[in-house]
JSON list of C-alpha atoms in Angstrom, two decimals:
[
{"chain": "A", "resi": 266, "resn": "MET", "atom": "CA", "xyz": [-0.26, -0.42, -0.34]},
{"chain": "A", "resi": 267, "resn": "HIS", "atom": "CA", "xyz": [1.05, 3.34, -0.88]},
{"chain": "A", "resi": 268, "resn": "ILE", "atom": "CA", "xyz": [2.28, 5.24, 2.19]},
{"chain": "A", "resi": 269, "resn": "ASN", "atom": "CA", "xyz": [0.29, 8.45, 1.79]},
{"chain": "A", "resi": 270, "resn": "LEU", "atom": "CA", "xyz": [-2.19, 6.40, 1.54]},
{"chain": "A", "resi": 271, "resn": "GLN", "atom": "CA", "xyz": [-1.55, 4.27, 4.57]},
{"chain": "A", "resi": 272, "resn": "ARG", "atom": "CA", "xyz": [-0.55, 7.85, 6.61]},
{"chain": "A", "resi": 273, "resn": "LEU", "atom": "CA", "xyz": [-4.49, 8.99, 4.99]},
{"chain": "A", "resi": 274, "resn": "ASN", "atom": "CA", "xyz": [-5.76, 5.44, 6.62]},
{"chain": "A", "resi": 275, "resn": "SER", "atom": "CA", "xyz": [-4.25, 6.38, 10.27]},
{"chain": "A", "resi": 276, "resn": "ILE", "atom": "CA", "xyz": [-6.09, 9.33, 10.51]},
{"chain": "A", "resi": 277, "resn": "LYS", "atom": "CA", "xyz": [-9.31, 8.61, 9.20]},
{"chain": "A", "resi": 278, "resn": "ASN", "atom": "CA", "xyz": [-8.82, 6.15, 12.01]},
{"chain": "A", "resi": 279, "resn": "LYS", "atom": "CA", "xyz": [-8.19, 8.21, 14.58]},
{"chain": "A", "resi": 280, "resn": "VAL", "atom": "CA", "xyz": [-11.15, 10.38, 13.36]},
{"chain": "A", "resi": 281, "resn": "LYS", "atom": "CA", "xyz": [-13.24, 7.63, 13.15]},
{"chain": "A", "resi": 282, "resn": "GLU", "atom": "CA", "xyz": [-12.11, 6.67, 16.89]},
{"chain": "A", "resi": 283, "resn": "ILE", "atom": "CA", "xyz": [-12.67, 10.00, 18.24]},
{"chain": "A", "resi": 284, "resn": "VAL", "atom": "CA", "xyz": [-16.32, 10.63, 16.30]},
{"chain": "A", "resi": 285, "resn": "ASP", "atom": "CA", "xyz": [-17.63, 7.08, 18.05]},
{"chain": "A", "resi": 286, "resn": "ARG", "atom": "CA", "xyz": [-16.05, 7.77, 21.66]},
{"chain": "A", "resi": 287, "resn": "LYS", "atom": "CA", "xyz": [-17.86, 11.54, 21.58]},
{"chain": "A", "resi": 288, "resn": "GLN", "atom": "CA", "xyz": [-21.08, 10.24, 20.28]},
{"chain": "A", "resi": 289, "resn": "LEU", "atom": "CA", "xyz": [-20.75, 12.67, 17.42]},
{"chain": "A", "resi": 290, "resn": "LYS", "atom": "CA", "xyz": [-23.23, 13.60, 14.86]},
{"chain": "A", "resi": 291, "resn": "THR", "atom": "CA", "xyz": [-20.97, 14.30, 11.89]},
{"chain": "A", "resi": 292, "resn": "ALA", "atom": "CA", "xyz": [-17.10, 13.55, 11.23]},
{"chain": "A", "resi": 293, "resn": "PRO", "atom": "CA", "xyz": [-15.13, 16.30, 10.54]},
{"chain": "A", "resi": 294, "resn": "GLN", "atom": "CA", "xyz": [-14.01, 16.65, 6.67]},
{"chain": "A", "resi": 295, "resn": "ILE", "atom": "CA", "xyz": [-10.11, 15.64, 6.38]},
{"chain": "A", "resi": 296, "resn": "ILE", "atom": "CA", "xyz": [-7.99, 18.22, 4.13]},
{"chain": "A", "resi": 297, "resn": "ALA", "atom": "CA", "xyz": [-5.50, 16.73, 2.80]},
{"chain": "A", "resi": 298, "resn": "VAL", "atom": "CA", "xyz": [-2.88, 19.00, 2.48]},
{"chain": "A", "resi": 299, "resn": "SER", "atom": "CA", "xyz": [-0.55, 18.44, -0.99]},
{"chain": "A", "resi": 300, "resn": "LYS", "atom": "CA", "xyz": [1.84, 21.41, -1.48]},
{"chain": "A", "resi": 301, "resn": "THR", "atom": "CA", "xyz": [4.99, 20.07, -2.49]},
{"chain": "A", "resi": 302, "resn": "PHE", "atom": "CA", "xyz": [3.42, 15.93, -2.75]},
{"chain": "A", "resi": 303, "resn": "SER", "atom": "CA", "xyz": [3.36, 15.70, -6.74]},
{"chain": "A", "resi": 304, "resn": "LEU", "atom": "CA", "xyz": [0.57, 14.05, -8.70]},
{"chain": "A", "resi": 305, "resn": "ASN", "atom": "CA", "xyz": [1.86, 10.79, -8.80]},
{"chain": "A", "resi": 306, "resn": "GLU", "atom": "CA", "xyz": [2.29, 10.83, -4.76]},
{"chain": "A", "resi": 307, "resn": "ILE", "atom": "CA", "xyz": [-1.87, 11.97, -4.56]},
{"chain": "A", "resi": 308, "resn": "ILE", "atom": "CA", "xyz": [-3.14, 9.88, -6.86]},
{"chain": "A", "resi": 309, "resn": "PRO", "atom": "CA", "xyz": [-3.31, 7.02, -5.07]},
{"chain": "A", "resi": 310, "resn": "LEU", "atom": "CA", "xyz": [-5.97, 9.59, -2.20]},
{"chain": "A", "resi": 311, "resn": "LEU", "atom": "CA", "xyz": [-7.99, 10.09, -5.42]},
{"chain": "A", "resi": 312, "resn": "GLU", "atom": "CA", "xyz": [-8.41, 6.47, -6.33]},
{"chain": "A", "resi": 313, "resn": "MET", "atom": "CA", "xyz": [-9.38, 5.88, -3.07]},
{"chain": "A", "resi": 314, "resn": "GLY", "atom": "CA", "xyz": [-12.03, 8.65, -2.91]},
{"chain": "A", "resi": 315, "resn": "HIS", "atom": "CA", "xyz": [-10.08, 10.84, -0.99]},
{"chain": "A", "resi": 316, "resn": "SER", "atom": "CA", "xyz": [-11.79, 14.35, -2.23]},
{"chain": "A", "resi": 317, "resn": "HIS", "atom": "CA", "xyz": [-10.25, 16.61, 0.10]},
{"chain": "A", "resi": 318, "resn": "PHE", "atom": "CA", "xyz": [-7.00, 18.79, -1.16]},
{"chain": "A", "resi": 319, "resn": "GLY", "atom": "CA", "xyz": [-5.58, 21.99, 0.37]},
{"chain": "A", "resi": 320, "resn": "GLU", "atom": "CA", "xyz": [-2.64, 24.08, -1.69]},
{"chain": "A", "resi": 321, "resn": "ASN", "atom": "CA", "xyz": [-0.98, 27.38, -0.29]},
{"chain": "A", "resi": 322, "resn": "LYS", "atom": "CA", "xyz": [0.71, 28.52, -3.81]},
{"chain": "A", "resi": 323, "resn": "ILE", "atom": "CA", "xyz": [-1.62, 29.45, -6.73]},
{"chain": "A", "resi": 324, "resn": "GLN", "atom": "CA", "xyz": [1.48, 28.09, -8.94]},
{"chain": "A", "resi": 325, "resn": "GLU", "atom": "CA", "xyz": [2.20, 24.62, -7.80]},
{"chain": "A", "resi": 326, "resn": "ALA", "atom": "CA", "xyz": [-1.75, 24.04, -7.32]},
{"chain": "A", "resi": 327, "resn": "GLU", "atom": "CA", "xyz": [-2.16, 25.58, -11.82]},
{"chain": "A", "resi": 328, "resn": "ASN", "atom": "CA", "xyz": [0.19, 23.13, -12.67]},
{"chain": "A", "resi": 329, "resn": "LYS", "atom": "CA", "xyz": [-0.54, 20.06, -9.99]},
{"chain": "A", "resi": 330, "resn": "TRP", "atom": "CA", "xyz": [-4.58, 20.58, -9.92]},
{"chain": "A", "resi": 331, "resn": "ASN", "atom": "CA", "xyz": [-5.69, 21.71, -14.13]},
{"chain": "A", "resi": 332, "resn": "GLY", "atom": "CA", "xyz": [-5.56, 18.44, -15.97]},
{"chain": "A", "resi": 333, "resn": "ILE", "atom": "CA", "xyz": [-7.10, 16.50, -12.92]},
{"chain": "A", "resi": 334, "resn": "LYS", "atom": "CA", "xyz": [-10.42, 18.28, -12.24]},
{"chain": "A", "resi": 335, "resn": "ASN", "atom": "CA", "xyz": [-12.01, 17.54, -15.13]},
{"chain": "A", "resi": 336, "resn": "LYS", "atom": "CA", "xyz": [-11.31, 13.84, -14.39]},
{"chain": "A", "resi": 337, "resn": "TYR", "atom": "CA", "xyz": [-12.07, 13.62, -10.41]},
{"chain": "A", "resi": 338, "resn": "LYS", "atom": "CA", "xyz": [-15.53, 14.82, -10.36]},
{"chain": "A", "resi": 339, "resn": "ASN", "atom": "CA", "xyz": [-15.94, 14.90, -6.91]},
{"chain": "A", "resi": 340, "resn": "LEU", "atom": "CA", "xyz": [-12.66, 16.80, -5.99]},
{"chain": "A", "resi": 341, "resn": "GLN", "atom": "CA", "xyz": [-12.97, 19.87, -3.73]},
{"chain": "A", "resi": 342, "resn": "LEU", "atom": "CA", "xyz": [-9.84, 22.25, -3.77]},
{"chain": "A", "resi": 343, "resn": "HIS", "atom": "CA", "xyz": [-9.34, 24.24, -0.75]},
{"chain": "A", "resi": 344, "resn": "PHE", "atom": "CA", "xyz": [-6.48, 27.49, -0.43]},
{"chain": "A", "resi": 345, "resn": "VAL", "atom": "CA", "xyz": [-5.14, 27.58, 2.86]},
{"chain": "A", "resi": 346, "resn": "GLY", "atom": "CA", "xyz": [-2.72, 29.89, 2.29]},
{"chain": "A", "resi": 347, "resn": "LYS", "atom": "CA", "xyz": [-2.26, 33.99, 2.49]},
{"chain": "A", "resi": 348, "resn": "LEU", "atom": "CA", "xyz": [-4.06, 34.83, -0.50]},
{"chain": "A", "resi": 349, "resn": "GLN", "atom": "CA", "xyz": [-2.60, 37.88, -2.87]},
{"chain": "A", "resi": 350, "resn": "SER", "atom": "CA", "xyz": [-5.08, 40.39, -4.37]},
{"chain": "A", "resi": 351, "resn": "ASN", "atom": "CA", "xyz": [-3.02, 40.16, -7.90]},
{"chain": "A", "resi": 352, "resn": "LYS", "atom": "CA", "xyz": [-3.74, 36.39, -7.95]},
{"chain": "A", "resi": 353, "resn": "VAL", "atom": "CA", "xyz": [-7.73, 36.13, -7.02]},
{"chain": "A", "resi": 354, "resn": "LYS", "atom": "CA", "xyz": [-8.95, 35.62, -10.13]},
{"chain": "A", "resi": 355, "resn": "LYS", "atom": "CA", "xyz": [-6.63, 32.29, -10.55]},
{"chain": "A", "resi": 356, "resn": "ALA", "atom": "CA", "xyz": [-7.14, 31.81, -6.92]},
{"chain": "A", "resi": 357, "resn": "ILE", "atom": "CA", "xyz": [-11.71, 31.68, -8.02]},
{"chain": "A", "resi": 358, "resn": "LYS", "atom": "CA", "xyz": [-11.19, 29.63, -10.43]},
{"chain": "A", "resi": 359, "resn": "LEU", "atom": "CA", "xyz": [-9.39, 26.30, -9.54]},
{"chain": "A", "resi": 360, "resn": "PHE", "atom": "CA", "xyz": [-10.14, 26.65, -5.71]},
{"chain": "A", "resi": 361, "resn": "ASP", "atom": "CA", "xyz": [-13.97, 25.78, -4.30]},
{"chain": "A", "resi": 362, "resn": "TYR", "atom": "CA", "xyz": [-12.43, 26.93, -0.67]},
{"chain": "A", "resi": 363, "resn": "ILE", "atom": "CA", "xyz": [-10.71, 29.83, 0.11]},
{"chain": "A", "resi": 364, "resn": "HIS", "atom": "CA", "xyz": [-9.81, 29.38, 3.62]},
{"chain": "A", "resi": 365, "resn": "SER", "atom": "CA", "xyz": [-8.09, 32.79, 4.32]},
{"chain": "A", "resi": 366, "resn": "LEU", "atom": "CA", "xyz": [-10.04, 35.75, 4.09]},
{"chain": "A", "resi": 367, "resn": "ASP", "atom": "CA", "xyz": [-9.39, 39.08, 6.16]},
{"chain": "A", "resi": 368, "resn": "ASN", "atom": "CA", "xyz": [-9.66, 42.31, 4.85]},
{"chain": "A", "resi": 369, "resn": "LYS", "atom": "CA", "xyz": [-12.27, 44.16, 3.02]},
{"chain": "A", "resi": 370, "resn": "LYS", "atom": "CA", "xyz": [-9.88, 44.52, -0.30]},
{"chain": "A", "resi": 371, "resn": "LEU", "atom": "CA", "xyz": [-9.69, 41.25, -0.58]},
{"chain": "A", "resi": 372, "resn": "ALA", "atom": "CA", "xyz": [-13.46, 40.35, 0.19]},
{"chain": "A", "resi": 373, "resn": "LEU", "atom": "CA", "xyz": [-14.37, 43.15, -2.94]},
{"chain": "A", "resi": 374, "resn": "LYS", "atom": "CA", "xyz": [-11.72, 41.22, -5.49]},
{"chain": "A", "resi": 375, "resn": "LEU", "atom": "CA", "xyz": [-13.01, 37.64, -4.72]},
{"chain": "A", "resi": 376, "resn": "TYR", "atom": "CA", "xyz": [-17.18, 38.79, -5.28]},
{"chain": "A", "resi": 377, "resn": "GLN", "atom": "CA", "xyz": [-16.01, 41.14, -8.28]},
{"chain": "A", "resi": 378, "resn": "HIS", "atom": "CA", "xyz": [-14.01, 38.18, -9.67]},
{"chain": "A", "resi": 379, "resn": "GLU", "atom": "CA", "xyz": [-16.89, 35.21, -8.41]},
{"chain": "A", "resi": 380, "resn": "LYS", "atom": "CA", "xyz": [-19.00, 37.51, -10.95]},
{"chain": "A", "resi": 381, "resn": "GLU", "atom": "CA", "xyz": [-17.08, 37.94, -13.76]},
{"chain": "A", "resi": 382, "resn": "LEU", "atom": "CA", "xyz": [-16.02, 34.33, -13.73]},
{"chain": "A", "resi": 383, "resn": "ASN", "atom": "CA", "xyz": [-19.59, 33.51, -12.77]},
{"chain": "A", "resi": 384, "resn": "LYS", "atom": "CA", "xyz": [-18.41, 30.86, -9.97]},
{"chain": "A", "resi": 385, "resn": "LYS", "atom": "CA", "xyz": [-19.28, 30.25, -6.75]},
{"chain": "A", "resi": 386, "resn": "CYS", "atom": "CA", "xyz": [-16.75, 29.42, -4.18]},
{"chain": "A", "resi": 387, "resn": "LYS", "atom": "CA", "xyz": [-17.20, 29.16, 0.13]},
{"chain": "A", "resi": 388, "resn": "PHE", "atom": "CA", "xyz": [-15.35, 31.14, 2.25]},
{"chain": "A", "resi": 389, "resn": "PHE", "atom": "CA", "xyz": [-13.82, 30.81, 6.26]},
{"chain": "A", "resi": 390, "resn": "ILE", "atom": "CA", "xyz": [-13.12, 34.24, 7.45]},
{"chain": "A", "resi": 391, "resn": "GLN", "atom": "CA", "xyz": [-9.18, 34.41, 9.37]},
{"chain": "A", "resi": 392, "resn": "VAL", "atom": "CA", "xyz": [-9.80, 35.51, 12.76]},
{"chain": "A", "resi": 393, "resn": "ASN", "atom": "CA", "xyz": [-6.65, 36.88, 14.20]},
{"chain": "A", "resi": 394, "resn": "LEU", "atom": "CA", "xyz": [-7.74, 36.03, 17.98]},
{"chain": "A", "resi": 395, "resn": "ALA", "atom": "CA", "xyz": [-3.85, 37.42, 19.06]},
{"chain": "A", "resi": 396, "resn": "ASP", "atom": "CA", "xyz": [-4.25, 40.87, 18.89]},
{"chain": "A", "resi": 397, "resn": "GLU", "atom": "CA", "xyz": [-0.76, 41.18, 17.03]},
{"chain": "A", "resi": 398, "resn": "ASP", "atom": "CA", "xyz": [-0.45, 43.58, 13.90]},
{"chain": "A", "resi": 399, "resn": "GLN", "atom": "CA", "xyz": [2.09, 41.38, 12.65]},
{"chain": "A", "resi": 400, "resn": "LYS", "atom": "CA", "xyz": [-0.16, 38.64, 11.77]},
{"chain": "A", "resi": 401, "resn": "SER", "atom": "CA", "xyz": [-3.01, 37.97, 9.75]},
{"chain": "A", "resi": 402, "resn": "GLY", "atom": "CA", "xyz": [-5.97, 37.68, 10.03]},
{"chain": "A", "resi": 403, "resn": "ILE", "atom": "CA", "xyz": [-9.29, 40.47, 10.59]},
{"chain": "A", "resi": 404, "resn": "MET", "atom": "CA", "xyz": [-9.05, 41.13, 14.88]},
{"chain": "A", "resi": 405, "resn": "LEU", "atom": "CA", "xyz": [-11.87, 39.83, 16.63]},
{"chain": "A", "resi": 406, "resn": "ASN", "atom": "CA", "xyz": [-13.26, 43.06, 17.62]},
{"chain": "A", "resi": 407, "resn": "TYR", "atom": "CA", "xyz": [-14.05, 43.64, 13.65]},
{"chain": "A", "resi": 408, "resn": "LEU", "atom": "CA", "xyz": [-15.26, 39.90, 13.00]},
{"chain": "A", "resi": 409, "resn": "ASN", "atom": "CA", "xyz": [-19.39, 40.93, 13.41]},
{"chain": "A", "resi": 410, "resn": "ASN", "atom": "CA", "xyz": [-18.62, 43.58, 11.02]},
{"chain": "A", "resi": 411, "resn": "PHE", "atom": "CA", "xyz": [-16.56, 42.35, 8.35]},
{"chain": "A", "resi": 412, "resn": "TYR", "atom": "CA", "xyz": [-18.76, 38.71, 8.80]},
{"chain": "A", "resi": 413, "resn": "LYS", "atom": "CA", "xyz": [-22.34, 40.88, 7.47]},
{"chain": "A", "resi": 414, "resn": "TYR", "atom": "CA", "xyz": [-20.57, 43.10, 4.63]},
{"chain": "A", "resi": 415, "resn": "CYS", "atom": "CA", "xyz": [-19.25, 39.40, 3.53]},
{"chain": "A", "resi": 416, "resn": "THR", "atom": "CA", "xyz": [-22.42, 38.04, 3.40]},
{"chain": "A", "resi": 417, "resn": "THR", "atom": "CA", "xyz": [-24.70, 40.80, 3.00]},
{"chain": "A", "resi": 418, "resn": "GLU", "atom": "CA", "xyz": [-23.62, 43.58, 0.98]},
{"chain": "A", "resi": 419, "resn": "LEU", "atom": "CA", "xyz": [-21.26, 40.77, -1.43]},
{"chain": "A", "resi": 420, "resn": "SER", "atom": "CA", "xyz": [-22.91, 37.82, -1.35]},
{"chain": "A", "resi": 421, "resn": "LEU", "atom": "CA", "xyz": [-19.82, 35.54, -0.65]},
{"chain": "A", "resi": 422, "resn": "ASN", "atom": "CA", "xyz": [-20.43, 32.45, 0.79]},
{"chain": "A", "resi": 423, "resn": "VAL", "atom": "CA", "xyz": [-18.87, 32.47, 3.98]},
{"chain": "A", "resi": 424, "resn": "VAL", "atom": "CA", "xyz": [-19.13, 28.89, 5.61]}
]
């Protein structure tokens, strides 16, 4: 068995144990962060039916996933890195989820490119819980207003 399949199965088993022990009604979605891994290392996971993968670099993700998305219809790509505003259009084209929504300028660009490309993505707001200026994320005291801006004014699908 491929080493990455063994690793994923081990993680799934541990998650299942926790879900069973805690009697949770839903199991968390496992995102295999595939940055720096080649498609040869990822294909066994896709063939096994795993569908959620994370990347943190647009260009690497384009090179890796553009051709493969048509073959694996259930594939769901997550952008898990800091998204620069000049790469938003490429991110909207390729990814299904973006985990780093953290400012109004980025939110507006995401909205504009969703409209332009006629594609809806799902977004996670990144929150700076430490209130440290040097860290990414929206400050906690701005979260409610930012959430309303994203969901009401821009109609972004914040999950």
